[in-house]
Tab-separated table of C-alpha atoms in Angstrom:
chain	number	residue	atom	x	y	z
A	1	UNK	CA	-52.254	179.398	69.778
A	2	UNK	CA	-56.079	178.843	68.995
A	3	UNK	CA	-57.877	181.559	67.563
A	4	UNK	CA	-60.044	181.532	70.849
A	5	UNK	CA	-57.859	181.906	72.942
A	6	UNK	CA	-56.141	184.937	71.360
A	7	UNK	CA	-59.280	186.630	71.127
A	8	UNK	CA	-60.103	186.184	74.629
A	9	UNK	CA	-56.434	187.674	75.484
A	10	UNK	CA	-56.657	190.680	72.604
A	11	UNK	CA	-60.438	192.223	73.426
A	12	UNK	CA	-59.659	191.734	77.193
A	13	UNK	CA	-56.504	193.871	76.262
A	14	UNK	CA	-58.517	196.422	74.290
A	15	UNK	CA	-60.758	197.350	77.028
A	16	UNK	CA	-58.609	200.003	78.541
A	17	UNK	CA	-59.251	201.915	75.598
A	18	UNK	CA	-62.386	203.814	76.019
A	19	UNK	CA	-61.852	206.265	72.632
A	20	UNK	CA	-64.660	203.516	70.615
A	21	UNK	CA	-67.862	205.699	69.793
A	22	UNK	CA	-68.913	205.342	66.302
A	23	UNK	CA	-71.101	208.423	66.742
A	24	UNK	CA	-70.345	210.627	63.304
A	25	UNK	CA	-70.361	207.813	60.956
A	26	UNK	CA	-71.988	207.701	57.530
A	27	UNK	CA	-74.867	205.529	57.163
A	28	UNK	CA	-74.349	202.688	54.950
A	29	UNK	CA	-75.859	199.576	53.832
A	30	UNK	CA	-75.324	196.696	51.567
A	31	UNK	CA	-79.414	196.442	50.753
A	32	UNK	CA	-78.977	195.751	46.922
A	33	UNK	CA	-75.654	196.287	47.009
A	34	UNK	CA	-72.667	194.215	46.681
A	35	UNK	CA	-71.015	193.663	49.839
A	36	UNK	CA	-72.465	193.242	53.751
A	37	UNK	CA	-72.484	194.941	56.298
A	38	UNK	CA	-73.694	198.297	57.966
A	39	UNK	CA	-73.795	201.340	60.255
A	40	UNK	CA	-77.300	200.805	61.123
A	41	UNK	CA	-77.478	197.902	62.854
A	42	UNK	CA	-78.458	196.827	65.812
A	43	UNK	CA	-76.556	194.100	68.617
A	44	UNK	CA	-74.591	194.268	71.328
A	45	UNK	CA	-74.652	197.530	73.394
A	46	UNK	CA	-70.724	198.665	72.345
A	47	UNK	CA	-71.029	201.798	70.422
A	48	UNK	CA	-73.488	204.109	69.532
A	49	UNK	CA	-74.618	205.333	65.677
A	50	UNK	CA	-75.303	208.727	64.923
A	51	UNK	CA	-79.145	208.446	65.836
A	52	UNK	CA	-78.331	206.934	68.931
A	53	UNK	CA	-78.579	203.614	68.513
A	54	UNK	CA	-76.687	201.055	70.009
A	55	UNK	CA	-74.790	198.748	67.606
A	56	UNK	CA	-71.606	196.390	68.437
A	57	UNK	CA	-68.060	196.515	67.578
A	58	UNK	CA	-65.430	193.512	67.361
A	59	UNK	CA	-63.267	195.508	70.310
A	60	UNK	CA	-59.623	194.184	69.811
A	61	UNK	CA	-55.826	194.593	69.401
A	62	UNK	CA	-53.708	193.306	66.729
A	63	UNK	CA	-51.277	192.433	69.228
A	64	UNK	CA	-50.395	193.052	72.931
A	65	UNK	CA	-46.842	192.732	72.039
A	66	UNK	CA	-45.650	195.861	72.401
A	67	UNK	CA	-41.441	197.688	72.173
A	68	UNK	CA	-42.574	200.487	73.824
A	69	UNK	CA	-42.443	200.439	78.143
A	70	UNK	CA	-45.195	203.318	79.190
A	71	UNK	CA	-45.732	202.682	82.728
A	72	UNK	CA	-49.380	203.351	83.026
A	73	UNK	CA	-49.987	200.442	80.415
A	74	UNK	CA	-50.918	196.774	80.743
A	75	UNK	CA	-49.098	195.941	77.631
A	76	UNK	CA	-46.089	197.653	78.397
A	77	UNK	CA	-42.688	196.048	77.057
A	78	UNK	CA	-41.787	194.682	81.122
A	79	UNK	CA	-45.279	193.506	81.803
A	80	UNK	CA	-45.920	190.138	83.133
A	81	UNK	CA	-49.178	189.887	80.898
A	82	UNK	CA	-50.369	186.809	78.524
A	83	UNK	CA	-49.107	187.882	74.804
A	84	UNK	CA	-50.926	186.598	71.529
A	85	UNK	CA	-50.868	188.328	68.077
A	86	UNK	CA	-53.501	188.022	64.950
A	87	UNK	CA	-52.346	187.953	61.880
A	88	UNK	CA	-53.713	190.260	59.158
A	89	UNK	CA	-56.327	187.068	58.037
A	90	UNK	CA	-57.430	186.277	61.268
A	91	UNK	CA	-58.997	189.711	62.211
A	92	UNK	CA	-60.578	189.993	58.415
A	93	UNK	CA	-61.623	186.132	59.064
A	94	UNK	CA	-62.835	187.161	62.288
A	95	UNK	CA	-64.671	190.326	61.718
A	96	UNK	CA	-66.599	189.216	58.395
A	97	UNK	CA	-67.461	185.759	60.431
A	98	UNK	CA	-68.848	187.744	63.592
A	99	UNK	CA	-71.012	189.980	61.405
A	100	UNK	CA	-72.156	187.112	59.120
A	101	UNK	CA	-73.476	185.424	62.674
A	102	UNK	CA	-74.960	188.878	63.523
A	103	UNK	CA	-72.723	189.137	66.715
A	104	UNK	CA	-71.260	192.410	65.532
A	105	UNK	CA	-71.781	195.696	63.080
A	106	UNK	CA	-68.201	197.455	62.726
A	107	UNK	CA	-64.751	197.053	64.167
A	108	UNK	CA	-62.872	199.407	66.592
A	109	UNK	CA	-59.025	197.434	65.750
A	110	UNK	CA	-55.730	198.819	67.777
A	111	UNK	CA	-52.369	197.272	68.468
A	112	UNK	CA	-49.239	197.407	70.084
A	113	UNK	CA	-46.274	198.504	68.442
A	114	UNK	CA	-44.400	195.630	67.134
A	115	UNK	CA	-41.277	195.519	65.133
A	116	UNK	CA	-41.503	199.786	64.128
A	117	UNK	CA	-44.585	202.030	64.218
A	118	UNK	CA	-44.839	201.352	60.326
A	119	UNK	CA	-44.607	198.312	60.110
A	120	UNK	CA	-47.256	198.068	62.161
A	121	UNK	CA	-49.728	200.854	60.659
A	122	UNK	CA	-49.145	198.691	57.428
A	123	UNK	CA	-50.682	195.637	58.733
A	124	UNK	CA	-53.944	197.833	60.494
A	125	UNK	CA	-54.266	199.370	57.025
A	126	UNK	CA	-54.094	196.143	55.248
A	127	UNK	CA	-56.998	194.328	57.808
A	128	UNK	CA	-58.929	197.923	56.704
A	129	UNK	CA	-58.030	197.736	52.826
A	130	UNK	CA	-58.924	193.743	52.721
A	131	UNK	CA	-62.108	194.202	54.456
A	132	UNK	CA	-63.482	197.047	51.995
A	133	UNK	CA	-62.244	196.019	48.733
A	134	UNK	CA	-62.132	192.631	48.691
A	135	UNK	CA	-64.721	191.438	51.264
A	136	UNK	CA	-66.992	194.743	50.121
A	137	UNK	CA	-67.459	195.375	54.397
A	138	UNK	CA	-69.565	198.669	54.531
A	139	UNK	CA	-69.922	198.153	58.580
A	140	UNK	CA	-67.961	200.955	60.265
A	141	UNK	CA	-64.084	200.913	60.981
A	142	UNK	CA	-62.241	202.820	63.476
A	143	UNK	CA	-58.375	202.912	63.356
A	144	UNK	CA	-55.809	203.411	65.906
A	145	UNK	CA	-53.071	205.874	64.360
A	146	UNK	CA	-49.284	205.288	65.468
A	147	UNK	CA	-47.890	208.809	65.659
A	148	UNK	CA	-44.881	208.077	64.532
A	149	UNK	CA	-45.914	206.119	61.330
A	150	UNK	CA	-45.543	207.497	57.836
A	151	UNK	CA	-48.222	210.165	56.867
A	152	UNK	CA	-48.688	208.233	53.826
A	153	UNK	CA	-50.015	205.224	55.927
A	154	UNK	CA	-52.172	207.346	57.736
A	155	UNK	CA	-54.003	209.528	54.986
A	156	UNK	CA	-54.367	205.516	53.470
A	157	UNK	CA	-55.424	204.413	56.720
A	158	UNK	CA	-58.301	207.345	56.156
A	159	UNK	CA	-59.890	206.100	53.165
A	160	UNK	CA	-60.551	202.760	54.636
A	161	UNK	CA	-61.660	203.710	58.013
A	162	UNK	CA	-64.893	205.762	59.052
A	163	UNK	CA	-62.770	207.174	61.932
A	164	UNK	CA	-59.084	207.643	63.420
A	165	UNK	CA	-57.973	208.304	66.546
A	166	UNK	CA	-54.458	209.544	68.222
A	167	UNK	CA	-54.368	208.695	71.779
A	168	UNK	CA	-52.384	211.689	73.582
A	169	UNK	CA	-52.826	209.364	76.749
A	170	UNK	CA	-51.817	211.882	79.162
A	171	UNK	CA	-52.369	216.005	79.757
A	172	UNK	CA	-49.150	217.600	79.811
A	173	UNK	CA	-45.949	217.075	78.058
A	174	UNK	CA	-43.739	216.112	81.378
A	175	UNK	CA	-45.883	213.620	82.501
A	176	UNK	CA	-45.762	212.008	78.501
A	177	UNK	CA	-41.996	212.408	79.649
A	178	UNK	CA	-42.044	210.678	82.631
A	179	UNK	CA	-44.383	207.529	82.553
A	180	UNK	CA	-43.542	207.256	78.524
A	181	UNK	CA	-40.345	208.099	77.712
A	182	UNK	CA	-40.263	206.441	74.285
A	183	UNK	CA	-42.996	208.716	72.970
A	184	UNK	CA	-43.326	212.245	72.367
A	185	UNK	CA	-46.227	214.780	72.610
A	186	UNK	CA	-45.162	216.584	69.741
A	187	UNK	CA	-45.246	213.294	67.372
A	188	UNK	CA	-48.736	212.507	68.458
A	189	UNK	CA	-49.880	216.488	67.796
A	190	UNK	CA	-48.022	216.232	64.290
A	191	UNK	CA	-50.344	212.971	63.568
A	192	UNK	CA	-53.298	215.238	64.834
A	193	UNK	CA	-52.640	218.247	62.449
A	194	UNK	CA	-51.795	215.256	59.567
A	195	UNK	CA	-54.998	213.950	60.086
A	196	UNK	CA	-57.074	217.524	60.331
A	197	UNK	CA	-54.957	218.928	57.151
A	198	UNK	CA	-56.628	215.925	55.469
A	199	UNK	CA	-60.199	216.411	56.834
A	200	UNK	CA	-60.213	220.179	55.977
A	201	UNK	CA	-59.083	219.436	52.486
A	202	UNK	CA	-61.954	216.128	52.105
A	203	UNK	CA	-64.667	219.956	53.541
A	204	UNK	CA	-62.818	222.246	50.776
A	205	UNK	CA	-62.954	219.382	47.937
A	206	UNK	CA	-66.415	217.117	48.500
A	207	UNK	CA	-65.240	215.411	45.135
A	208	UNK	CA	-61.708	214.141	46.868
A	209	UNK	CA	-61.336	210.544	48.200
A	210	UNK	CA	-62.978	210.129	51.294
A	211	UNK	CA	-61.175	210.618	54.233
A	212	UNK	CA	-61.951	209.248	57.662
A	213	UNK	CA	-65.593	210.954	57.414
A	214	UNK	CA	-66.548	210.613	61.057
A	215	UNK	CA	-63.299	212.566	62.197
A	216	UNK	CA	-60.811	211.721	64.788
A	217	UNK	CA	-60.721	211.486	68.268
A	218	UNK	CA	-58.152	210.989	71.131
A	219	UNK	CA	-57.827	209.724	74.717
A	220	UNK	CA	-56.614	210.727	77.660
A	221	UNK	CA	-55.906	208.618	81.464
A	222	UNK	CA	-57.532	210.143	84.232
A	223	UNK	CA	-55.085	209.611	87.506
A	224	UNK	CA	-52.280	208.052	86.369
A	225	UNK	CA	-50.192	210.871	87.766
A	226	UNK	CA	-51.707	214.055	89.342
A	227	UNK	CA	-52.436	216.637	87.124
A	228	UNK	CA	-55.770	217.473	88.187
A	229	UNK	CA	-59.428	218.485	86.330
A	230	UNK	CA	-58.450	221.983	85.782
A	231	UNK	CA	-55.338	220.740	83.255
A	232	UNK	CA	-57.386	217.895	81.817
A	233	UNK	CA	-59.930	220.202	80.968
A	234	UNK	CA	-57.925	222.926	79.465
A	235	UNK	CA	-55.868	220.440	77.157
A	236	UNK	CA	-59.351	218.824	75.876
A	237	UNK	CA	-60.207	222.421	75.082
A	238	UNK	CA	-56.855	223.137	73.399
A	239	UNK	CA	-57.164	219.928	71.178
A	240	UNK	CA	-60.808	220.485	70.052
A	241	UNK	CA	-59.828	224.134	68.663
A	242	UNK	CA	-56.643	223.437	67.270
A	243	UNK	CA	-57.392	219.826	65.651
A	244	UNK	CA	-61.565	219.724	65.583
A	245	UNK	CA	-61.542	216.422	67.520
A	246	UNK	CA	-65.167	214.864	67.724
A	247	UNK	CA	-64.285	213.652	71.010
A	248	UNK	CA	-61.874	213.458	73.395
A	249	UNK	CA	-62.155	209.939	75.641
A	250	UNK	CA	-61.379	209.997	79.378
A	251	UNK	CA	-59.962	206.915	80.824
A	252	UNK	CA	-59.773	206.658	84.597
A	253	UNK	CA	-56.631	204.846	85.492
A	254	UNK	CA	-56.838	201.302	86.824
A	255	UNK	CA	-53.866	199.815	88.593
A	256	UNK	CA	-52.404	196.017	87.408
A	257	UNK	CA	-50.365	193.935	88.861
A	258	UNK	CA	-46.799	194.481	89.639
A	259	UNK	CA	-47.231	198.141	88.388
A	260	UNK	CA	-43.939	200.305	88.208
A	261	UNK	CA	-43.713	202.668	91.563
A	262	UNK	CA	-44.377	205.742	89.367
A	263	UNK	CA	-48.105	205.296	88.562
A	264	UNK	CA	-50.406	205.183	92.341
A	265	UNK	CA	-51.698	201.802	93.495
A	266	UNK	CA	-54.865	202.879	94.048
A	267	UNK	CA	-57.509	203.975	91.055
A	268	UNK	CA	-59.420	207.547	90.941
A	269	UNK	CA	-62.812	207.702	91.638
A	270	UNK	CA	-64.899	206.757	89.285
A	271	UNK	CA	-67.521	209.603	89.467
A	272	UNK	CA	-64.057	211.219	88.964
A	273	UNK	CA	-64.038	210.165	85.446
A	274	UNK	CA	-67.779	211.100	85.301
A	275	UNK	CA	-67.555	214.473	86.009
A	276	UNK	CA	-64.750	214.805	83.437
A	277	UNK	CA	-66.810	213.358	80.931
A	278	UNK	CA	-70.076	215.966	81.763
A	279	UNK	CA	-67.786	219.192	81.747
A	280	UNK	CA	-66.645	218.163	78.416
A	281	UNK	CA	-70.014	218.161	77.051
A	282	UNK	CA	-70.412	221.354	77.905
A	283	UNK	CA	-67.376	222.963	76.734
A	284	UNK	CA	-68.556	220.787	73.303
A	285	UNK	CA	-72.192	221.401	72.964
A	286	UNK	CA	-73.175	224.515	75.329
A	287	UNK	CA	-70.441	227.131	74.940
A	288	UNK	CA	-68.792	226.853	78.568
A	289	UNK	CA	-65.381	227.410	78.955
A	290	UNK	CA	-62.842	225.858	80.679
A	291	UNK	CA	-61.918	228.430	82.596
A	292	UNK	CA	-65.497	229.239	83.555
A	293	UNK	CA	-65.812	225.270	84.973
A	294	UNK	CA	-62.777	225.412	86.808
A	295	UNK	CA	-61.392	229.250	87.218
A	296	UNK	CA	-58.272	227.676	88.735
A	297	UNK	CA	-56.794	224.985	89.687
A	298	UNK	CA	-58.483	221.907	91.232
A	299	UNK	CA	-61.004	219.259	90.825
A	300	UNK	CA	-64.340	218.890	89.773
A	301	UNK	CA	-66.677	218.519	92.336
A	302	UNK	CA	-67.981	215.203	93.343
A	303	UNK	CA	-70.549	215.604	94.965
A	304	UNK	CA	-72.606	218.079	92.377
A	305	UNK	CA	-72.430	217.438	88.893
A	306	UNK	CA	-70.344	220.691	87.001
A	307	UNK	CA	-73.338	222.822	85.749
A	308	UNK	CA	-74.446	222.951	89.009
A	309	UNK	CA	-71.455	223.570	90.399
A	310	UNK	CA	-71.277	227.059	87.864
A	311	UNK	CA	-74.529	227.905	89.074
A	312	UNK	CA	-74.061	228.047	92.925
A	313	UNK	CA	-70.526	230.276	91.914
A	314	UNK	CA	-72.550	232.665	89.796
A	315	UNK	CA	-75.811	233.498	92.030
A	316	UNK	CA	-75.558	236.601	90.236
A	317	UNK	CA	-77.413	235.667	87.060
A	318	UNK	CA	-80.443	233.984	89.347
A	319	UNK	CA	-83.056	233.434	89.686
A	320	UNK	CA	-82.899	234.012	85.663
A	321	UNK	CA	-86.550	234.664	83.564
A	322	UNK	CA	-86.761	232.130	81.790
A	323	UNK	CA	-89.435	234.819	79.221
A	324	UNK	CA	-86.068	237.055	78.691
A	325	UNK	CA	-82.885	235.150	78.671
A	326	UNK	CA	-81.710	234.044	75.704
A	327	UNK	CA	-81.181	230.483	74.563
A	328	UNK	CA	-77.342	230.291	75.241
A	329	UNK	CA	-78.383	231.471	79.125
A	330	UNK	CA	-81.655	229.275	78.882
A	331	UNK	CA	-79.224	226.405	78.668
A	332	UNK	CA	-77.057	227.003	81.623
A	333	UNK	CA	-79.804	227.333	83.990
A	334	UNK	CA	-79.487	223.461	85.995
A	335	UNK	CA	-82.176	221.322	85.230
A	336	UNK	CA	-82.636	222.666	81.729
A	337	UNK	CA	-80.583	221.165	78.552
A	338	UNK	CA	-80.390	222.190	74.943
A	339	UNK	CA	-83.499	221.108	73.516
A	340	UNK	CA	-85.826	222.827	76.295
A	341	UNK	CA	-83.752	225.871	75.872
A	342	UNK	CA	-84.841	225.990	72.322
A	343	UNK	CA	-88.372	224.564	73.334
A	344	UNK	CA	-89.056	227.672	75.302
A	345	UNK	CA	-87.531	229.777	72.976
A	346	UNK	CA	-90.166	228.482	70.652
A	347	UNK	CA	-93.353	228.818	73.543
A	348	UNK	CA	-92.284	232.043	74.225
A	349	UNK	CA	-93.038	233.405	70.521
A	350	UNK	CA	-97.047	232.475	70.926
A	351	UNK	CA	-97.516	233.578	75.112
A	352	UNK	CA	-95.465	233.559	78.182
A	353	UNK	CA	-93.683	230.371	79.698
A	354	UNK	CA	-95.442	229.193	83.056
A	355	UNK	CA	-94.015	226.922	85.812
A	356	UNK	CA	-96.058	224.171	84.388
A	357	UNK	CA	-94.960	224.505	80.854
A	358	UNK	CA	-91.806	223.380	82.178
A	359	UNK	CA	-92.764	220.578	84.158
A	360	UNK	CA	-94.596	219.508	80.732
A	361	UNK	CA	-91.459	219.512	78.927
A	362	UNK	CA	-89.762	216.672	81.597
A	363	UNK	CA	-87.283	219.736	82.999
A	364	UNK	CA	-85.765	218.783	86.593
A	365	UNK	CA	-87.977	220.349	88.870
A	366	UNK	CA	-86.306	219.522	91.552
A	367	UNK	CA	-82.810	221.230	90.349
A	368	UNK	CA	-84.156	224.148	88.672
A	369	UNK	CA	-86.413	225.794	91.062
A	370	UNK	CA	-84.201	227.934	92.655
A	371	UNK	CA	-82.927	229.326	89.770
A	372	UNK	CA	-86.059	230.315	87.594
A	373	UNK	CA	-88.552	233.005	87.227
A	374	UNK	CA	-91.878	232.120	85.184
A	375	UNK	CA	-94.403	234.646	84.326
A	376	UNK	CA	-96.398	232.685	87.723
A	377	UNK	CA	-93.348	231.498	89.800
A	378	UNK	CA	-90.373	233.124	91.948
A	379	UNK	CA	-88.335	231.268	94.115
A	380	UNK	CA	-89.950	231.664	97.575
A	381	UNK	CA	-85.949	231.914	99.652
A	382	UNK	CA	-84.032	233.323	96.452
A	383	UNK	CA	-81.301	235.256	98.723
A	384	UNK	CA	-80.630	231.562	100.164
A	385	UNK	CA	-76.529	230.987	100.438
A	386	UNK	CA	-75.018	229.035	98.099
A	387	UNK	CA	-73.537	226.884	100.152
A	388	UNK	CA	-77.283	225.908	101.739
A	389	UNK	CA	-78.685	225.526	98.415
A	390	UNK	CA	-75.377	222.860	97.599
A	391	UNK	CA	-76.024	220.915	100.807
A	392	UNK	CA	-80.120	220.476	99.782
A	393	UNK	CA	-78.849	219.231	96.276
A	394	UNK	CA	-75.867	217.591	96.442
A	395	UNK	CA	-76.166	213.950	95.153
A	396	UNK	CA	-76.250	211.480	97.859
A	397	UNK	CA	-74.229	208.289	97.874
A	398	UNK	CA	-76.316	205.115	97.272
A	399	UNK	CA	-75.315	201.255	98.377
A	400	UNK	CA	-75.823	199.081	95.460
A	401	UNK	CA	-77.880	196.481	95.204
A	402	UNK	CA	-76.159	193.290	94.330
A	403	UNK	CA	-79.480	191.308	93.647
A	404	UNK	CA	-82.149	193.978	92.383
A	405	UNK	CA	-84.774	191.958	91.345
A	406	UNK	CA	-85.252	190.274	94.877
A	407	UNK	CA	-85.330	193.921	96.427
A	408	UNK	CA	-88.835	195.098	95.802
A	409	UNK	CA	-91.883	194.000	93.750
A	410	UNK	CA	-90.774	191.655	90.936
């Protein structure tokens, strides 16, 4: 098969895999240096650096061969699906000629498992090795781990690649069980912990070989089966305390043809996925807790994003001064994210915050005035219900345009 043609087959493949962010990596660059290649680039809108740039990756799989038969994939073992396979030279031939044309600035490289999950961790580790030390690539790499490969493959898998990742795939242990029997929850944890023993040893020992400095990450399938946004939610909290995971990827599920009877025919909402992926930030980045998003079981709202959604629950800290609270509580007022928070903090040490201040500082106006007190502004209905305040606010649904630029003023 042409080179072409297995590329078109292997990145269509790899799109199902969402886990590609190169946010964490070290900036690098081959400016009088040996070598090419960097983390600073800019191309393609694939992945984003850690100034928030968007740079491209070369998005593919090794192969979409695969022994293993989970039921949610594409490439499953009894799927009726195109197969191709790279060798180890045709990626490295690949990935240096794509950069050298300026179509690309790092490679995100997964695979099926072919042959035995070492086997094929040797031949990701080898496209890794060859493209560091002999082509002297300093663009970023992230690596797919196979849980049950030899640790030794993966902590070598770590000093070529600026990040790893372990996809869990799915939230609980019985539905691993039941849509893919061949793997096992407690293999992909053990890869987890491998990986974290190594990244806490690289933080104790700065002088150590490098080790996968932009972390690891994992994925998980968002209605595949039915545990809902309450479990989801909880696991992603479990796996960023007990394995410091950057990020944890959700995936809504997407139906292919002639899928097995035990995944659903239809796909989940995407504002489903959405949601999941806003709630997550702030379990990361503001200090909510799972429990506090979703008390019990259930769903995320749809119709209001989560913050919100905590906001309307807890009428009892609100309308909140926004010249007392502190910056934790400045952050979960709607409307106002992490830099205001610590914006007013900062106005509030040379005179009083005003309603306008905050308009100045591009808050959303709109969100948070029922929820604020300025030292010139109270919410004119504060004892409004809840439920009144949700219908005013909730997001309404929107026909898309399919030709834009004819709509309106070009």
């Amino acid at each position: 098969m042409e080179t072409i043609a297995k590329l078109d087959i292997l990145a269509d493949a790899a799109k199902y895999d969402a886990s590609c962010a190169s946010s964490g990596a070290p900036k690098r660059s081959s400016i009088g240096k040996a070598g090419m290649g960097a983390t600073t680039g800019t191309g393609i809108c694939h992945s984003y650096t850690p100034d928030g740039r968007c740079i491209s990756l070369l998005k593919i799989l090794l192969t979409n061969f695969c022994v293993y038969d989970c039921q949610y994939c594409v490439n499953r073992r009894s799927s009726n699906v195109p197969r191709a396979r790279f060798s180890v030279e045709e990626v490295v031939r690949l990935t240096t000629d794509f950069y050298l044309r300026n179509y690309i600035d790092g490679l995100f490289l997964s695979s099926g498992i072919i042959q035995s999950p070492d086997y094929t961790m040797e031949q990701l580790v080898a496209i890794a090795q060859q493209l560091r030390e002999v082509h002297q690539f300093r663009g970023y790499i992230h690596l797919k781990t196979i849980p049950d490969a030899d640790p030794r493959l993966i902590e070598l898998a770590g000093r070529y690649a600026d990040r790893l990742s372990v996809n869990i795939e799915l939230p609980t242990a019985a539905s691993v069980e039941r849509l893919a029997p061949e793997k096992k929850v407690q293999t992909i944890k053990l890869a987890m912990a491998s990986i974290r023993r190594r990244l806490d040893e690289k933080a104790e020992e700065p002088r150590a070989p490098k080790f996968a400095p932009s972390g690891q990450s994992t994925q998980m399938i968002v209605g595949a089966d039915a545990t809902d946004d309450s479990t989801i939610l909880h696991t992603a909290e479990t796996l960023y305390s007990s394995y410091r995971l950057k990020r944890v990827y959700y995936s809504a599920f997407s139906p292919i043809p002639q899928s097995p009877k035990t995944v659903p025919l239809k796909p989940p909402p995407m504002l489903r996925e959405h949601r999941l992926y806003q709630a997550d930030f702030l379990v990361r980045s503001y200090g909510f807790e799972a429990g506090e998003l979703l008390p019990g079981s259930g769903n995320l709202a749809l119709d209001i994003d989560p913050k919100l959604a905590w906001a309307l629950s807890h009428r009892e800290h609100f309308p909140m001064d926004v010249n007392r609270a502190d910056r934790s509580m400045l952050a979960r007022i709607p409307g106002i994210g992490l830099r205001n928070a610590e914006r007013i903090v900062q106005l509030r040490m040379s005179r009083r915050v005003r309603y306008a201040d905050l308009a100045r500082m591009r808050c959303s106006m709109d969100k948070l005035k029922p929820f604020i007190v300025t030292a010139d502004y109270r919410p004119a209905h504060d004892t409004i219900s809840s439920e009144s305040l949700r219908r005013q606010m909730a997001e309404k649904p929107a026909q898309l345009d399919l030709f834009p630029a004819l709509s309106g003023d070009a």
